[in-house]
XYZ file of C-alpha atoms in Angstrom:
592
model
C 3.076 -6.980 -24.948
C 1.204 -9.973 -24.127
C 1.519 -13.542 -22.101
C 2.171 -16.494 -24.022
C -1.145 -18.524 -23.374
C -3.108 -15.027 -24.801
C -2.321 -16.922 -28.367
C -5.166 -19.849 -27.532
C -8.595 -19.372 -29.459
C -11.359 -17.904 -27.935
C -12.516 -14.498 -26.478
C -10.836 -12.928 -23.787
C -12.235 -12.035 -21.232
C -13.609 -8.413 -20.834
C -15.341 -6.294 -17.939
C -18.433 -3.723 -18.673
C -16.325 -0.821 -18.890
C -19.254 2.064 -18.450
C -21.511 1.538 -16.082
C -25.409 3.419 -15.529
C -26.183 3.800 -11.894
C -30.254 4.143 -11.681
C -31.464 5.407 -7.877
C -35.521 4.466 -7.318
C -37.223 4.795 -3.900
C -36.681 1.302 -2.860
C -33.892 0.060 -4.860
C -30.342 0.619 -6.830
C -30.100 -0.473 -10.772
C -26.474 -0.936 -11.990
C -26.293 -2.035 -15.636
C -23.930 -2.030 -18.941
C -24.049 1.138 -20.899
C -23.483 -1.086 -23.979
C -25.102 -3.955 -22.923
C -28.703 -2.483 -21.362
C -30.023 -5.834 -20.442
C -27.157 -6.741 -18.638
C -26.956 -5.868 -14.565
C -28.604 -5.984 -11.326
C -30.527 -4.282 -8.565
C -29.706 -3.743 -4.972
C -32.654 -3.313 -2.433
C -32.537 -0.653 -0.206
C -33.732 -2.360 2.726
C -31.934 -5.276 2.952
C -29.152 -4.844 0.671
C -30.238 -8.427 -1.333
C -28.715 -8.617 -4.713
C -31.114 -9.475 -7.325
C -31.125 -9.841 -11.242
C -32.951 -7.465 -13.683
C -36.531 -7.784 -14.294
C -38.847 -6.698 -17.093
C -40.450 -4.417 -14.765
C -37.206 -2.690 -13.474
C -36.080 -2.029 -17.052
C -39.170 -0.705 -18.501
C -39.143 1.919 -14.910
C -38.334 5.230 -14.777
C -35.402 5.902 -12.220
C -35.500 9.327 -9.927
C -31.505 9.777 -10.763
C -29.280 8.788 -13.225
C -25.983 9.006 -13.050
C -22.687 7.106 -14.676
C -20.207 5.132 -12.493
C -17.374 3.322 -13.935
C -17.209 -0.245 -11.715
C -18.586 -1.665 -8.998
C -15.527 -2.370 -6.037
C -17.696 -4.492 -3.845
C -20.666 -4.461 -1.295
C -19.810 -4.406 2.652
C -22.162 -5.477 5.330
C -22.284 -3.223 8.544
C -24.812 -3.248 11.656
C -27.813 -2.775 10.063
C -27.196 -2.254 6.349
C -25.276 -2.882 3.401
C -23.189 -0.563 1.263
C -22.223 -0.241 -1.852
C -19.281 1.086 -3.403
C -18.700 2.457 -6.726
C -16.032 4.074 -9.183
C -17.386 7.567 -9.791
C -14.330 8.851 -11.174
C -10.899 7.758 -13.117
C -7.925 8.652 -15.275
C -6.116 6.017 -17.737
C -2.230 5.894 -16.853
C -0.620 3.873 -19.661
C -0.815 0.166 -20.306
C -0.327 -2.762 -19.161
C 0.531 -6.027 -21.860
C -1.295 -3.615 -24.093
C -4.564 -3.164 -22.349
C -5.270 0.233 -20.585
C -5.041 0.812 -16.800
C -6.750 3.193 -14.861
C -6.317 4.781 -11.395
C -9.650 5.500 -9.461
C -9.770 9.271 -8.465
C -12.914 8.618 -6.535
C -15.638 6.383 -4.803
C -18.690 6.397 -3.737
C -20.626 4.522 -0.925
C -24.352 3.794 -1.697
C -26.174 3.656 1.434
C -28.858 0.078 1.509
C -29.811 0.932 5.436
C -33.574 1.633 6.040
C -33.877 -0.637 8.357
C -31.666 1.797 10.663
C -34.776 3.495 11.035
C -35.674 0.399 13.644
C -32.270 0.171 15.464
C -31.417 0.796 18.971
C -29.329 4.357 19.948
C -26.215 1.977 20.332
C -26.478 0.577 17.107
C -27.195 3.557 15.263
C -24.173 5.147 17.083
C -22.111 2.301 15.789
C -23.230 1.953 12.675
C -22.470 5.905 11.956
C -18.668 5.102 13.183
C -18.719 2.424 10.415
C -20.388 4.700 8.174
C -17.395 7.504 9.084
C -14.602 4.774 8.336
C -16.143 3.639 5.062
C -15.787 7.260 4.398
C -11.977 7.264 4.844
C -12.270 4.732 2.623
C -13.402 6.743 -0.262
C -10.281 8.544 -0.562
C -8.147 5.186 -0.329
C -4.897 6.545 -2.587
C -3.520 4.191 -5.551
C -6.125 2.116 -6.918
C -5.377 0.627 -9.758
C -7.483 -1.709 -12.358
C -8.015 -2.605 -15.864
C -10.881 -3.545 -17.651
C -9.077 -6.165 -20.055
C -6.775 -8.184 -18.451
C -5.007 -8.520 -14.790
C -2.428 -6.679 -13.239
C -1.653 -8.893 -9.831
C 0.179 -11.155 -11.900
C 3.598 -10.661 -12.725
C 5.100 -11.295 -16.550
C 7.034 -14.333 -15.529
C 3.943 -15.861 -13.773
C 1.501 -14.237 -16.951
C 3.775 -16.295 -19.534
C 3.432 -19.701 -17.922
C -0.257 -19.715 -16.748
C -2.376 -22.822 -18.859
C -3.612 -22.072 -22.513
C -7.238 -20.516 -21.845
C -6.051 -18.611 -18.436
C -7.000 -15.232 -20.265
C -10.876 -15.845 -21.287
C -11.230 -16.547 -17.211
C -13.019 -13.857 -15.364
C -10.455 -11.961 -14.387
C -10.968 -12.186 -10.532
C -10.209 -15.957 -11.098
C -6.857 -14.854 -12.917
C -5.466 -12.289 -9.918
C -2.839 -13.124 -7.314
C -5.530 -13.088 -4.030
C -2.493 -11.553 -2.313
C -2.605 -8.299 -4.262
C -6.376 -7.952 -4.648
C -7.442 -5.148 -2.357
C -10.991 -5.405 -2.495
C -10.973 -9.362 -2.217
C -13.112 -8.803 0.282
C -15.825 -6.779 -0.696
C -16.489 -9.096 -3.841
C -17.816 -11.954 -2.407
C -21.724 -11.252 -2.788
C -21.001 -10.106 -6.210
C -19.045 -13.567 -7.219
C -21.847 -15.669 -5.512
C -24.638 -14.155 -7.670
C -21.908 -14.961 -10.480
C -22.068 -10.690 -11.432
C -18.132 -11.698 -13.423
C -18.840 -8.904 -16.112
C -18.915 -6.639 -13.076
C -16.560 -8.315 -10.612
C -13.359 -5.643 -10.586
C -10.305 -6.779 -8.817
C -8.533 -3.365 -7.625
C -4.752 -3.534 -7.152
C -3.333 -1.068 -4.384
C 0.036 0.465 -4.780
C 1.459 2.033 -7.810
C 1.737 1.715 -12.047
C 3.892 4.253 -13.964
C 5.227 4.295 -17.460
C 7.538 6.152 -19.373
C 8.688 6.694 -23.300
C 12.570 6.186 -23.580
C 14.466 6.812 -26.495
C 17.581 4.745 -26.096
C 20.474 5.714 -28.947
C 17.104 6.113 -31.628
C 15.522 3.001 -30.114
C 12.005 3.283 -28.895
C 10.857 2.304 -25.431
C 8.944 1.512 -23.017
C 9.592 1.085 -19.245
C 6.591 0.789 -16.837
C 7.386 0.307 -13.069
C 4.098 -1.692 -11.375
C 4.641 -2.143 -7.503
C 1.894 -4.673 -5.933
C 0.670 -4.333 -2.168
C -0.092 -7.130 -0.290
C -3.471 -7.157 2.054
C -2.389 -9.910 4.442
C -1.063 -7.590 6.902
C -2.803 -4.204 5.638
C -2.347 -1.463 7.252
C -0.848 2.331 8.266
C 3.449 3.061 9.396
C 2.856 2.925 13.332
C -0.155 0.465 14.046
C 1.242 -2.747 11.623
C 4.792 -3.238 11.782
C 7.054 -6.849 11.759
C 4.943 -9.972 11.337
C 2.013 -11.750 12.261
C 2.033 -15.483 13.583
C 1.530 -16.760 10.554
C 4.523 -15.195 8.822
C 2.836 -12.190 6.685
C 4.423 -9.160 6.849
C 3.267 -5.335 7.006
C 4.200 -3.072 3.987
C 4.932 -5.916 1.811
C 5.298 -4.954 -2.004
C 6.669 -6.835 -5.028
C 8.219 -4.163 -7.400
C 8.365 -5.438 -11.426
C 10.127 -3.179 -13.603
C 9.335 -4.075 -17.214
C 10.922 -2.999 -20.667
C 9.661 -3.193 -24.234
C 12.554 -2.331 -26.814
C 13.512 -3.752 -29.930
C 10.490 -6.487 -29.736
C 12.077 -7.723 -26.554
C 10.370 -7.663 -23.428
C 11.886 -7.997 -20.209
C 10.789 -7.917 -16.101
C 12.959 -7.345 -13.304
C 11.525 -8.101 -9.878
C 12.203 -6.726 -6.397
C 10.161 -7.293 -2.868
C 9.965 -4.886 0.382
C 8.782 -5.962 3.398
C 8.693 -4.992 7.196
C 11.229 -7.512 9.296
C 9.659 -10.552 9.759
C 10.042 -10.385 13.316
C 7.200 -9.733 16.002
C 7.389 -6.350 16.745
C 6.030 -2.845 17.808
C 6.265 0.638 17.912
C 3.519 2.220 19.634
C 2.760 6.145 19.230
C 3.244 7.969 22.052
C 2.998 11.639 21.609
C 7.309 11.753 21.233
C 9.009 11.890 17.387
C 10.549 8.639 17.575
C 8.688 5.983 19.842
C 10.464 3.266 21.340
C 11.081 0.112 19.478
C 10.021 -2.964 21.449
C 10.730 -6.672 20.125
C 8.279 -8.993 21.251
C 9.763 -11.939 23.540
C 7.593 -14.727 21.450
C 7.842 -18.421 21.833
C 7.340 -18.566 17.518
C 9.374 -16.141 16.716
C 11.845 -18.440 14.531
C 8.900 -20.504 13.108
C 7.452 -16.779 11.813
C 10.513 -15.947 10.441
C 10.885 -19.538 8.886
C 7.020 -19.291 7.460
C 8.114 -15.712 6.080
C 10.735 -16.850 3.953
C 9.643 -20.435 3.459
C 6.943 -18.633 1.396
C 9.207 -16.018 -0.187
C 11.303 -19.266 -1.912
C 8.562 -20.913 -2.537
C 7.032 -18.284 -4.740
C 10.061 -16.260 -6.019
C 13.207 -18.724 -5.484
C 16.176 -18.028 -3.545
C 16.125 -15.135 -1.578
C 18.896 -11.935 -0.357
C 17.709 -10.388 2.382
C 19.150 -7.227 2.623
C 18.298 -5.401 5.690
C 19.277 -1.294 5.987
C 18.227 -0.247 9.159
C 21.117 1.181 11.631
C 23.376 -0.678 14.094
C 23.141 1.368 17.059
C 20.048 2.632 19.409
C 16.547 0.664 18.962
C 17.067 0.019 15.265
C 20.476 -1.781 16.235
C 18.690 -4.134 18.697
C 16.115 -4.954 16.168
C 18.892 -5.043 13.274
C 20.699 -7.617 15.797
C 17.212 -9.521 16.508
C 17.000 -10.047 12.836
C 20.573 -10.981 12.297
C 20.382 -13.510 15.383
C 17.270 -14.818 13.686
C 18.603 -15.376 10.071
C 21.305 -17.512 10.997
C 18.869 -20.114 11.326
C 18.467 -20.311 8.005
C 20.764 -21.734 5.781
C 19.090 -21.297 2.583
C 18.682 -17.548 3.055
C 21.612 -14.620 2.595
C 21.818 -12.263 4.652
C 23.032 -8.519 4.066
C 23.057 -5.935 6.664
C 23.724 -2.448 5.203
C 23.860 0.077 7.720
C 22.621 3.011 5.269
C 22.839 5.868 7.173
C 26.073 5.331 8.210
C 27.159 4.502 4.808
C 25.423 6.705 3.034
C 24.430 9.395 5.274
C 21.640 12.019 3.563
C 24.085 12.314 0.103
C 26.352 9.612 -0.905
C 24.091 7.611 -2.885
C 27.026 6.300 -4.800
C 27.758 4.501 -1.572
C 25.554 1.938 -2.394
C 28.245 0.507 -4.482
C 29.658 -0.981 -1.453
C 26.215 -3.159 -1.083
C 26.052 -4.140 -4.906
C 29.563 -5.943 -4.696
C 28.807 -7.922 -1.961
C 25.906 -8.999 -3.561
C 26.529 -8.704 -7.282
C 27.346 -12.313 -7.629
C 23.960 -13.336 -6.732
C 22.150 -10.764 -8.129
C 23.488 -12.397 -11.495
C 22.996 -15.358 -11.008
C 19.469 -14.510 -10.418
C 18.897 -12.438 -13.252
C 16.022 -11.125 -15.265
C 12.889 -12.529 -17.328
C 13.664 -12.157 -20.888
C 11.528 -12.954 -24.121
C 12.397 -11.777 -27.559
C 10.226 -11.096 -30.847
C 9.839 -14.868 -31.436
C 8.411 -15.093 -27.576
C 10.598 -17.245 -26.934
C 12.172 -17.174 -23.408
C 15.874 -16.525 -23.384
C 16.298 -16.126 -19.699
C 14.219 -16.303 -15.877
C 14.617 -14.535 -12.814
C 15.604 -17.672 -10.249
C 15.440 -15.407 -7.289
C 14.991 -12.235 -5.500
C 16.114 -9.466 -3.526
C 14.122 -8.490 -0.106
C 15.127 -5.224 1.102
C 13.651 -3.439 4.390
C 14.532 -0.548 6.530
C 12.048 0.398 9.540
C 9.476 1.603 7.560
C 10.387 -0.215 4.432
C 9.787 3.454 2.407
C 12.505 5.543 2.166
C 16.257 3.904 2.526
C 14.388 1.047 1.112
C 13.472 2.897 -2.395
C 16.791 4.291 -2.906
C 18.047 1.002 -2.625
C 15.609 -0.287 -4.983
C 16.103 1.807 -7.797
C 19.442 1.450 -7.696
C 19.803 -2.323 -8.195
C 16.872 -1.703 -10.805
C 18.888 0.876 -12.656
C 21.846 -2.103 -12.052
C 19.592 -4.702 -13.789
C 18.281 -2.072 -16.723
C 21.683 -1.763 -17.813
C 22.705 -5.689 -18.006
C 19.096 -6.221 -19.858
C 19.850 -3.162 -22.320
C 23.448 -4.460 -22.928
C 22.176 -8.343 -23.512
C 19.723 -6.838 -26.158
C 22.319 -4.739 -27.808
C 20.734 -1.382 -27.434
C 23.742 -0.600 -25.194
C 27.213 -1.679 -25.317
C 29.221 -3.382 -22.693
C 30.586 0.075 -22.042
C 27.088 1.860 -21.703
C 24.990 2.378 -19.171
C 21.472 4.723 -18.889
C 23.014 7.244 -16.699
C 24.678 8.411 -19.847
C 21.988 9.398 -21.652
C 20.675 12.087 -19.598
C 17.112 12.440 -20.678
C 16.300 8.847 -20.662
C 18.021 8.669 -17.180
C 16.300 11.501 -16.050
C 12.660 9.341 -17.168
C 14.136 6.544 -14.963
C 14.716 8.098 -11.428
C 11.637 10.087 -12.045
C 9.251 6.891 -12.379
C 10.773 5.674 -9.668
C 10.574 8.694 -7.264
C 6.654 8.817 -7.909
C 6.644 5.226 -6.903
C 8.145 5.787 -4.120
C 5.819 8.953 -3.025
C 2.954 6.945 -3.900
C 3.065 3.848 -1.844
C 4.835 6.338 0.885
C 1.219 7.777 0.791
C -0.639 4.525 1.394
C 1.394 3.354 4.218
C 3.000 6.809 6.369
C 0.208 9.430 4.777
C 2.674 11.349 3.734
C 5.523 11.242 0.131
C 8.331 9.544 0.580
C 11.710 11.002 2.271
C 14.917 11.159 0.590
C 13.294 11.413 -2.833
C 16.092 13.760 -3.914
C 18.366 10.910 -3.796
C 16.521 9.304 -6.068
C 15.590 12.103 -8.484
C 18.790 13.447 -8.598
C 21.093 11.713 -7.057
C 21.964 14.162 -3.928
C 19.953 16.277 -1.376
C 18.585 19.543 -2.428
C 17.288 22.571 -0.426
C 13.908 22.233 -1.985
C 14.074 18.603 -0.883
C 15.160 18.755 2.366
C 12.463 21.222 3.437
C 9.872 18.952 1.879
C 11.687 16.353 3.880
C 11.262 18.651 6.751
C 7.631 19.046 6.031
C 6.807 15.059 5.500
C 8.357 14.617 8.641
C 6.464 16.571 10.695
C 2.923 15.859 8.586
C 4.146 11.945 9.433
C 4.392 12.886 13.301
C 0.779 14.538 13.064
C -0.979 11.561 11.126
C 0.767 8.720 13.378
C -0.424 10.017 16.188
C -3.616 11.788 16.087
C -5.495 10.632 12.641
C -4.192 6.441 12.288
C -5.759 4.842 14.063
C -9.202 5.439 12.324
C -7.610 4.783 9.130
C -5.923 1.468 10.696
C -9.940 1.035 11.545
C -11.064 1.560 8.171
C -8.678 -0.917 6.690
C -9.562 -3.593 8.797
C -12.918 -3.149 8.362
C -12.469 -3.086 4.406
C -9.987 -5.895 4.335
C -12.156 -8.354 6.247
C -9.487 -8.628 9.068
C -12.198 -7.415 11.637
C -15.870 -8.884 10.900
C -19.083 -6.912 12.074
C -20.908 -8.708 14.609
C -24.526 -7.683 15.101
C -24.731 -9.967 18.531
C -21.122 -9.012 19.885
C -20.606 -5.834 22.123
C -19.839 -2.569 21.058
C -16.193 -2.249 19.665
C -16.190 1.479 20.443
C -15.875 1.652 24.386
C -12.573 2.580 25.265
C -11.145 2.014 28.537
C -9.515 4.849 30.461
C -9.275 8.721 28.156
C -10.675 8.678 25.399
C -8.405 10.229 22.809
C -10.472 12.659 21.241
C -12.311 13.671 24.302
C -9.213 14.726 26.419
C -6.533 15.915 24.031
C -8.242 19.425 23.199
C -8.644 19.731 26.699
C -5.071 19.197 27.422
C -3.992 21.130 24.523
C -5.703 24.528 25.908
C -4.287 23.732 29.217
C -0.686 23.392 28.236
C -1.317 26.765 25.486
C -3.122 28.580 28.194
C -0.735 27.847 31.131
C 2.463 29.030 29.167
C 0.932 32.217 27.947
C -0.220 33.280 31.598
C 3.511 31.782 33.032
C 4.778 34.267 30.126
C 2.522 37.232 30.663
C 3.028 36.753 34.555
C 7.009 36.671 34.066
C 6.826 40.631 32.769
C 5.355 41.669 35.900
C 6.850 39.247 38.743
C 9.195 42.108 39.999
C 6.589 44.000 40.921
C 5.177 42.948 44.034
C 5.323 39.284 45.901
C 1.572 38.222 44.644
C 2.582 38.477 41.054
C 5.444 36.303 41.833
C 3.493 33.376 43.496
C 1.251 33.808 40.358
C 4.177 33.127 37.731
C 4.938 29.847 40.075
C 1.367 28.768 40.259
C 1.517 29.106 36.713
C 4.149 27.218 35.652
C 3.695 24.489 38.164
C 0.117 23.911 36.924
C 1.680 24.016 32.854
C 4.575 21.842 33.774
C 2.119 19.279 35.692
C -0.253 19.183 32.589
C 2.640 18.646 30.172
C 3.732 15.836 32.513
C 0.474 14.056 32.904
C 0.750 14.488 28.685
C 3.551 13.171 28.661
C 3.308 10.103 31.361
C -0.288 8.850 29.310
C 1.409 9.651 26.004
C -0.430 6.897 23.981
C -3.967 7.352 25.689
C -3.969 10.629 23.726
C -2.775 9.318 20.826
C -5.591 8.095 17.652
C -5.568 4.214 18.307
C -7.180 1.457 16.360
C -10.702 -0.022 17.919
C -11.673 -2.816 16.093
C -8.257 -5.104 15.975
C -5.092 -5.941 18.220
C -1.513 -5.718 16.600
C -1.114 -8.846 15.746
């Protein structure tokens, strides 16, 4: 499967796909396994890019070790870092080029001149160093040497003849580049054969065999890094309109020599809005009382037609308790625009924790629209025989769970239109009758789910059953049961260093050498206190408990057991009442 303009003369364009990493005392060599003379050095000093010499290539490195791309260069403090691909595993292709997930990286460490730094900066600049190590485990990275995976097919087919022998940083969608940041250095000292755009969020493919006809479906979902970030410290909007957790979803499908794309977008509610950890399961919802709120939501959508065409906004979240005041917020909002529907779908109401089948009820109010905008279709001639004019938007609270049941269903709604157009299926056919190849479907969309559940909450997605199967299991519900309480752990105690790290790596908070230390906290300081709190509360109930056994023996034993409790129960209050001081909170960058 390729793009239209790929058919224009000329080479296209290619990245060095094995990479030698050479360590000497006062420098780092990264060069082309296949192409020796081509690469560069990084001084460990200063972190200064600088071609290869005659001198460096006729040296004999200390270490030698392979690396398989170069994700960027950060500057902290006092030093510069480098990170690398040490590890990867190809996943299936993408227009016929393979993709790759990373499975690890590496930070190389350009920071002698630490050696000469004050105690303040070196504490800072070993915080940095901590958060560029959550970093390394960033989950679903995507890339491929060959050709670009930000842009979608419908985009990819109408791009200028030539587009394809660009270096393919200069072909990506900025919007869906996660490093785009950490390239910079490398584009100035025009490095292209080593500049690697990395796309977060998730790329699965499948083999169908529809009635004897071989296929294949891939399922790419695309994060955006305007408003990067973790469940509880980026929700709603910021001024200028960009949303947190915002993902366009392209299903494609090669059968028959056709090749078709259905799209779908997620994204928090465009209004300005928080929910702050606070030590309880659910924190309170708050909706920000902002003078721009309706220009935000107008910017939000403005750019959603402008890119995609008309839009459905289909919003799932309940309507009753803090969800119902934000549902209504949202509601209130969207009247306001005339040239946007809106579709509130109360899901758990509807749909509860089994009926999937519900969700019937939302396709016909929409399905008029949802044909109308259609599908990208081209067939073995590559000619175009139809375009997607529009999209659906769908968001719960989180924009994870409700929202991926939804999503698969109107995709498995589209697959079956596309299928029947083609004439692999009759009118009377749909995929849910062919078992295994059904089976294929919910599956690649379940891991989708999971995985960009993982980027955003830490943990796999909720309600995967529903997907998967179609109804809740026992197996699922426990796992449920487990997510859930892994979610409550990671929003509140681990977060806000890995909201930290990904404002660091996204450029959204810039180091300042000659600003103040970001790392002063007024009032507790989260990790400092909680342990401390923690034994108190564990201690006092297991003396109130001990103390409880023996209180009917004499009056001193009695005053004990109240002593007891009074001190637990005025610990657990004092928890309670400063709630988000003891919580893991972001350092380096407000909410909005």
């Amino acid at each position: 499967m390729e793009s239209g303009s790929s058919s224009s003369g000329g080479d296209r364009f290619k990245l060095y796909e094995e990479l030698e990493l050479q360590e000497f005392h006062d420098k780092f060599v990264i060069k082309s396994v296949e192409s020796p003379n081509r690469g560069f050095s990084i001084g460990r000093q200063d972190g200064n890019i600088e071609p290869l010499s005659e001198d460096t290539l006729a040296a004999n490195p200390s270490k030698v070790s392979t690396i398989y791309g170069v994700v960027g260069t950060i500057r902290l403090l006092v030093g510069t870092y480098v990170i690398v691909i040490t590890s990867r595993k190809e996943v299936g292709n993408f227009f016929g080029f393979p993709v790759y997930r990373v499975l690890s990286m590496s930070f190389l460490s350009c920071n002698e001149a630490l050696k000469l730094s004050n105690s303040q900066e070196k504490r800072d600049e070993a915080y940095f160093r901590n958060l560029l190590k959550t970093v390394e485990s960033t989950p679903g990275l995507y890339y491929s040497y060959e050709t670009d995976i930000t842009l979608n097919l419908q985009r990819r087919w109408k791009l200028a003849e030539g587009w394809m022998n660009k270096a393919i940083w200069k072909q990506a969608d900025p919007r869906f580049v996660w490093n785009r940041n950490l390239l910079d250095e490398l584009i100035e000292c025009k490095l292209d054969d080593f500049v690697m755009p990395l796309l977060q969020g998730s790329f699965q493919t499948v083999q169908l065999n529809l009635k004897d006809s071989p296929a294949i479906l891939t399922l790419v979902s695309r994060r955006c890094t305007r408003r990067l970030g973790t469940r509880m410290w980026r929700r709603g909007a910021n001024l200028a309109g960009d949303v947190a957790n915002f993902i366009e979803t392209e299903q494609l499908l090669e059968i028959d020599g056709f090749t078709s794309s259905f799209m779908q977008i997620r994204g928090s509610i465009p209004l300005l809005w928080e929910q702050i950890v606070d030590l309880s399961y659910k924190p309170r919802l708050r909706v920000i009382d902002h003078e721009q709120t309706s220009e935000v939501v107008e910017r939000h959508f403005h750019d959603l037609l402008q890119r995609y065409g008309e839009t459905i906004a289909v919003d799932l979240t309940d309507k009753h308790g803090d969800e119902g005041q934000l549902n209504a917020a949202f509601a209130s909002e969207m009247q306001k625009l005339p040239h946007v529907r809106y579709v509130s779908f109360d899901f758990h109401h509807i749909c509860g924790n089994s009926n999937f089948d519900n969700l019937q009820l939302l396709f016909d109010q929409i399905s008029e629209e949802f044909e109308k905008q259609g599908y990208f279709l081209v067939d073995t001639d590559r000619n175009i025989l139809a375009e997607q004019k529009g999209i659906i938007r769908s968001n719960c609270i989180d924009c994870l769970d409700r929202t991926n049941v939804t999503q698969s269903f109107l995709a498995q709604k589209s697959l079956n239109i596309q299928l029947q157009r083609i004439g692999v299926l009759d009118s009377s056919e749909c995929i849910s009758m062919f078992p295994e190849d059904y089976g294929k479907f919910r599956t690649v969309w379940a891991e989708q789910g999971d995985e960009i559940s993982l980027q955003y909450a830490g943990t796999y997605a909720l309600k995967g059953d529903l997907v998967r199967y179609g109804r809740q299991t026992i197996t699922g519900a426990i796992k449920d049961g487990v997510s859930a309480l892994s979610r409550y752990y990671l929003n509140n105690f681990h977060d806000g260093v890995r909201q930290d790290a990904m404002d660091l790596i996204s450029g959204r908070y810039t180091v300042n050498k000659n600003g103040p230390s970001p790392f002063h906290l007024n009032g507790f300081e989260t990790f400092s206190y909680l342990p401390i709190a923690s034994a108190l509360v564990v201690g006092g109930l297991t003396l109130t408990s001990l103390s409880i056994h023996q209180a009917g023996r004499n009056a001193q034993q009695y005053i004990t057991t109240v002593l007891c409790a009074g001190v637990t129960a005025g610990v657990m209050a004092a928890v309670k009442a400063n709630g988000r001081q003891f919580c893991s909170r972001p350092r380096l960058c407000g909410l909005l």
